[in-house]
Amino acid sequence: MKRFLLLVVTVAIMSGCYRTDPRNPYNLPIANTMEKYLAQVAEDPDTELVDMEEIIPGIALHIAYATENNFTGVPIYTSPKAFLCRPVAHALSAVQDSLQKLGLGLKILDAYRPYAGTLYFYEIYPHSTFVANPKTGSIHNRGTAVDLTLIRLDTGEELEMPTHFDSFSDTASHTFMDLPEQVLENRALLRGIMEFYGFHPYEPEWWHYNFTNARSYPLRDVSFEDLMKD
Ligand SMILES: [Zn+2]
């Protein structure tokens, strides 16, 4: 009887292992095929991931995860693209229009991130203040979070901010005040305009903003290449 029980338990554990998809180890409701993604878009067009370079022609991009110059030391994305869900993209376009009146513009540092990227990041840096826990996924996986900074439109030069992008430090927090007046003003300007258009700051990272109801959008694991073909 004991031996039989052992066999039952072993089979149960093994079949459990086989059921786990390494691309989705926590069994989250992730759209990881174009078929699933397109079905979601057909049902709710607001969940479409749109190319920011089409929504804001000439938008400045510096997608660090498409280069070696990021905290992992290797390129995570195969191309330097920024996709966001449609309402998020339009809100950002309104931000850009307002900034233009001041001679300023946005530079996008990261936008939609396929779930595979989140899995990989957490393996490298398992601290959930700065890197989303794959158990829940990142808001970047939903296409409703964006990392960005401000630039001068005439020179393309970045306005001075408290830290560089992805500085995993206390200085990156909105609560960190021991900074030059101009830096505090730049951070506050970005925050003020983003909040006006429906974005919410993430306290530990001055560069990260979530759109209103960000978590109501679906998690995705479709590649930039597939989105570009679409
Ligand atoms: Zn972010």
Tab-separated table of C-alpha atoms and ligand atoms in Angstrom:
chain	number	residue	atom	x	y	z
A	1	MET	CA	0.000	0.000	0.000
A	2	LYS	CA	2.831	2.343	0.971
A	3	ARG	CA	4.560	1.605	-2.319
A	4	PHE	CA	1.340	2.303	-4.227
A	5	LEU	CA	0.938	5.648	-2.459
A	6	LEU	CA	4.513	6.558	-3.290
A	7	LEU	CA	3.829	5.745	-6.940
A	8	VAL	CA	0.676	7.895	-6.953
A	9	VAL	CA	2.537	10.835	-5.405
A	10	THR	CA	5.463	10.464	-7.834
A	11	VAL	CA	3.166	10.359	-10.856
A	12	ALA	CA	1.232	13.387	-9.552
A	13	ILE	CA	4.444	15.405	-9.089
A	14	MET	CA	5.802	14.394	-12.478
A	15	SER	CA	2.619	15.230	-14.343
A	16	GLY	CA	2.591	18.566	-12.480
A	17	CYS	CA	6.101	19.255	-13.791
A	18	TYR	CA	5.145	18.369	-17.330
A	19	ARG	CA	2.170	20.697	-17.210
A	20	THR	CA	4.350	23.715	-16.342
A	21	ASP	CA	5.142	25.784	-19.394
A	22	PRO	CA	8.651	27.272	-18.931
A	23	ARG	CA	7.473	30.389	-20.776
A	24	ASN	CA	4.647	30.755	-18.224
A	25	PRO	CA	5.759	28.999	-15.022
A	26	TYR	CA	3.120	30.698	-12.845
A	27	ASN	CA	0.237	29.890	-15.185
A	28	LEU	CA	-0.752	33.519	-15.682
A	29	PRO	CA	-3.384	34.488	-18.259
A	30	ILE	CA	-0.796	35.570	-20.843
A	31	ALA	CA	-1.517	35.997	-24.552
A	32	ASN	CA	1.619	34.332	-25.923
A	33	THR	CA	0.554	33.712	-29.515
A	34	MET	CA	-0.495	36.195	-32.190
A	35	GLU	CA	-3.761	34.284	-32.481
A	36	LYS	CA	-4.620	34.966	-28.825
A	37	TYR	CA	-3.386	38.554	-29.078
A	38	LEU	CA	-5.480	39.279	-32.191
A	39	ALA	CA	-8.571	37.734	-30.581
A	40	GLN	CA	-8.146	40.117	-27.617
A	41	VAL	CA	-7.762	43.087	-29.965
A	42	ALA	CA	-10.874	42.061	-31.916
A	43	GLU	CA	-12.823	41.951	-28.665
A	44	ASP	CA	-11.384	45.193	-27.281
A	45	PRO	CA	-9.543	47.453	-29.761
A	46	ASP	CA	-8.091	49.468	-26.845
A	47	THR	CA	-5.802	46.526	-26.089
A	48	GLU	CA	-4.025	46.841	-29.442
A	49	LEU	CA	-0.276	47.467	-29.046
A	50	VAL	CA	0.549	50.355	-31.372
A	51	ASP	CA	3.943	51.517	-32.608
A	52	MET	CA	4.839	54.812	-30.905
A	53	GLU	CA	6.824	55.948	-33.947
A	54	GLU	CA	3.568	55.850	-35.923
A	55	ILE	CA	1.533	57.622	-33.232
A	56	ILE	CA	4.160	60.341	-32.584
A	57	PRO	CA	6.266	60.727	-35.760
A	58	GLY	CA	9.834	61.636	-34.859
A	59	ILE	CA	9.505	60.583	-31.196
A	60	ALA	CA	12.924	60.134	-29.566
A	61	LEU	CA	13.611	56.553	-28.489
A	62	HIS	CA	16.495	55.094	-26.583
A	63	ILE	CA	15.539	51.514	-25.887
A	64	ALA	CA	18.349	50.359	-23.603
A	65	TYR	CA	17.094	46.754	-23.552
A	66	ALA	CA	17.737	46.509	-27.285
A	67	THR	CA	21.440	47.175	-26.572
A	68	GLU	CA	24.082	45.673	-24.282
A	69	ASN	CA	23.936	48.853	-22.256
A	70	ASN	CA	21.391	47.726	-19.645
A	71	PHE	CA	21.616	46.066	-16.223
A	72	THR	CA	21.642	42.546	-17.730
A	73	GLY	CA	24.640	43.331	-19.978
A	74	VAL	CA	22.999	41.664	-22.994
A	75	PRO	CA	20.381	42.810	-25.519
A	76	ILE	CA	16.925	41.590	-24.429
A	77	TYR	CA	14.959	42.964	-27.372
A	78	THR	CA	15.812	42.203	-30.973
A	79	SER	CA	14.875	45.706	-32.128
A	80	PRO	CA	14.635	49.147	-30.510
A	81	LYS	CA	10.857	49.530	-30.641
A	82	ALA	CA	8.259	51.098	-28.357
A	83	PHE	CA	4.715	49.701	-28.406
A	84	LEU	CA	1.908	50.769	-26.063
A	85	CYS	CA	-1.820	50.048	-25.849
A	86	ARG	CA	-3.804	52.495	-27.948
A	87	PRO	CA	-5.263	54.795	-25.222
A	88	VAL	CA	-1.853	54.990	-23.530
A	89	ALA	CA	-0.197	55.930	-26.818
A	90	HIS	CA	-2.751	58.689	-27.444
A	91	ALA	CA	-2.335	60.093	-23.939
A	92	LEU	CA	1.420	60.198	-24.486
A	93	SER	CA	0.867	61.990	-27.770
A	94	ALA	CA	-1.078	64.666	-25.851
A	95	VAL	CA	1.841	64.953	-23.403
A	96	GLN	CA	4.207	65.454	-26.330
A	97	ASP	CA	1.965	68.187	-27.823
A	98	SER	CA	1.941	70.083	-24.538
A	99	LEU	CA	5.695	69.788	-24.090
A	100	GLN	CA	6.309	71.100	-27.601
A	101	LYS	CA	4.996	74.494	-26.511
A	102	LEU	CA	7.901	74.613	-24.062
A	103	GLY	CA	10.444	73.508	-26.664
A	104	LEU	CA	10.601	70.124	-24.962
A	105	GLY	CA	9.762	66.550	-25.879
A	106	LEU	CA	9.733	62.999	-24.573
A	107	LYS	CA	12.365	60.337	-24.967
A	108	ILE	CA	10.991	56.829	-24.461
A	109	LEU	CA	13.334	54.429	-22.656
A	110	ASP	CA	11.054	51.385	-22.470
A	111	ALA	CA	7.420	50.599	-23.194
A	112	TYR	CA	5.717	47.218	-23.831
A	113	ARG	CA	7.981	44.386	-22.709
A	114	PRO	CA	7.181	40.771	-23.670
A	115	TYR	CA	6.707	38.570	-20.557
A	116	ALA	CA	9.812	36.548	-21.511
A	117	GLY	CA	11.858	39.687	-20.699
A	118	THR	CA	10.336	39.910	-17.217
A	119	LEU	CA	11.173	36.257	-16.531
A	120	TYR	CA	14.761	36.853	-17.585
A	121	PHE	CA	15.205	40.133	-15.641
A	122	TYR	CA	14.089	38.516	-12.394
A	123	GLU	CA	16.573	35.680	-12.819
A	124	ILE	CA	19.349	38.273	-13.078
A	125	TYR	CA	18.065	40.692	-10.417
A	126	PRO	CA	15.449	39.136	-8.074
A	127	HIS	CA	14.468	42.300	-6.155
A	128	SER	CA	10.913	43.335	-6.801
A	129	THR	CA	11.234	47.060	-6.014
A	130	PHE	CA	13.091	47.624	-9.273
A	131	VAL	CA	12.318	44.482	-11.301
A	132	ALA	CA	8.769	43.116	-11.520
A	133	ASN	CA	8.129	39.719	-9.972
A	134	PRO	CA	7.167	37.252	-12.729
A	135	LYS	CA	4.561	35.740	-10.370
A	136	THR	CA	2.344	38.714	-11.179
A	137	GLY	CA	4.066	40.045	-14.298
A	138	SER	CA	5.061	43.634	-14.998
A	139	ILE	CA	2.754	46.421	-16.069
A	140	HIS	CA	5.186	46.755	-18.981
A	141	ASN	CA	3.947	43.291	-20.073
A	142	ARG	CA	0.478	44.861	-20.403
A	143	GLY	CA	1.664	47.716	-22.615
A	144	THR	CA	0.347	50.264	-20.113
A	145	ALA	CA	3.598	51.362	-18.434
A	146	VAL	CA	6.268	53.534	-19.948
A	147	ASP	CA	9.763	54.616	-18.911
A	148	LEU	CA	10.761	58.031	-20.191
A	149	THR	CA	12.571	61.293	-19.732
A	150	LEU	CA	12.517	64.823	-21.144
A	151	ILE	CA	14.647	66.287	-23.930
A	152	ARG	CA	15.169	69.702	-25.486
A	153	LEU	CA	13.661	69.518	-28.969
A	154	ASP	CA	16.279	71.735	-30.635
A	155	THR	CA	19.339	69.780	-29.473
A	156	GLY	CA	17.865	66.422	-28.463
A	157	GLU	CA	19.760	66.796	-25.198
A	158	GLU	CA	18.234	65.147	-22.127
A	159	LEU	CA	17.171	67.352	-19.231
A	160	GLU	CA	19.137	66.544	-16.123
A	161	MET	CA	17.279	64.032	-13.925
A	162	PRO	CA	18.167	62.579	-10.494
A	163	THR	CA	19.851	59.435	-11.877
A	164	HIS	CA	20.373	57.571	-15.129
A	165	PHE	CA	17.686	55.112	-16.253
A	166	ASP	CA	17.504	51.868	-14.220
A	167	SER	CA	19.701	53.172	-11.452
A	168	PHE	CA	18.545	50.784	-8.738
A	169	SER	CA	19.126	53.322	-5.957
A	170	ASP	CA	17.304	55.481	-3.395
A	171	THR	CA	18.233	58.565	-5.420
A	172	ALA	CA	15.818	57.397	-8.147
A	173	SER	CA	12.829	57.782	-5.789
A	174	HIS	CA	10.356	60.645	-6.046
A	175	THR	CA	10.831	61.113	-2.294
A	176	PHE	CA	14.584	61.801	-2.666
A	177	MET	CA	14.959	65.564	-2.295
A	178	ASP	CA	18.681	66.125	-1.773
A	179	LEU	CA	19.208	67.238	-5.374
A	180	PRO	CA	19.995	70.490	-7.224
A	181	GLU	CA	16.986	72.784	-7.646
A	182	GLN	CA	17.003	72.382	-11.448
A	183	VAL	CA	16.915	68.576	-11.199
A	184	LEU	CA	13.975	68.735	-8.780
A	185	GLU	CA	12.192	71.056	-11.210
A	186	ASN	CA	12.822	68.738	-14.180
A	187	ARG	CA	11.517	65.713	-12.287
A	188	ALA	CA	8.459	67.711	-11.137
A	189	LEU	CA	7.768	68.975	-14.661
A	190	LEU	CA	7.734	65.429	-16.058
A	191	ARG	CA	5.546	64.226	-13.202
A	192	GLY	CA	3.096	67.129	-13.446
A	193	ILE	CA	2.485	66.742	-17.157
A	194	MET	CA	2.248	62.950	-17.018
A	195	GLU	CA	-0.272	63.109	-14.158
A	196	PHE	CA	-2.338	65.682	-16.042
A	197	TYR	CA	-2.788	63.208	-18.915
A	198	GLY	CA	-3.737	60.224	-16.756
A	199	PHE	CA	-0.422	58.639	-15.803
A	200	HIS	CA	0.562	57.669	-12.269
A	201	PRO	CA	4.134	57.874	-10.978
A	202	TYR	CA	5.869	54.862	-9.441
A	203	GLU	CA	7.516	56.183	-6.311
A	204	PRO	CA	10.872	54.300	-6.451
A	205	GLU	CA	11.610	55.202	-10.117
A	206	TRP	CA	11.342	58.769	-11.447
A	207	TRP	CA	11.260	57.434	-15.055
A	208	HIS	CA	8.368	54.928	-14.711
A	209	TYR	CA	4.681	55.808	-15.250
A	210	ASN	CA	1.585	53.599	-15.256
A	211	PHE	CA	-1.508	54.601	-17.184
A	212	THR	CA	-4.942	54.797	-15.512
A	213	ASN	CA	-6.384	51.290	-14.967
A	214	ALA	CA	-3.069	49.865	-16.162
A	215	ARG	CA	-3.745	46.449	-14.622
A	216	SER	CA	-7.037	45.991	-16.440
A	217	TYR	CA	-5.135	45.395	-19.724
A	218	PRO	CA	-3.974	41.858	-20.578
A	219	LEU	CA	-0.484	40.405	-20.095
A	220	ARG	CA	1.300	39.627	-23.360
A	221	ASP	CA	4.273	37.639	-24.555
A	222	VAL	CA	4.314	38.381	-28.283
A	223	SER	CA	7.504	39.562	-29.973
A	224	PHE	CA	8.179	42.976	-31.481
A	225	GLU	CA	8.738	41.240	-34.838
A	226	ASP	CA	5.272	39.672	-34.788
A	227	LEU	CA	3.733	43.019	-33.821
A	228	MET	CA	5.577	44.725	-36.689
A	229	LYS	CA	4.279	42.116	-39.162
A	230	ASP	CA	0.726	42.595	-37.912
B	1	ZN	ZN	9.332	50.840	-16.029
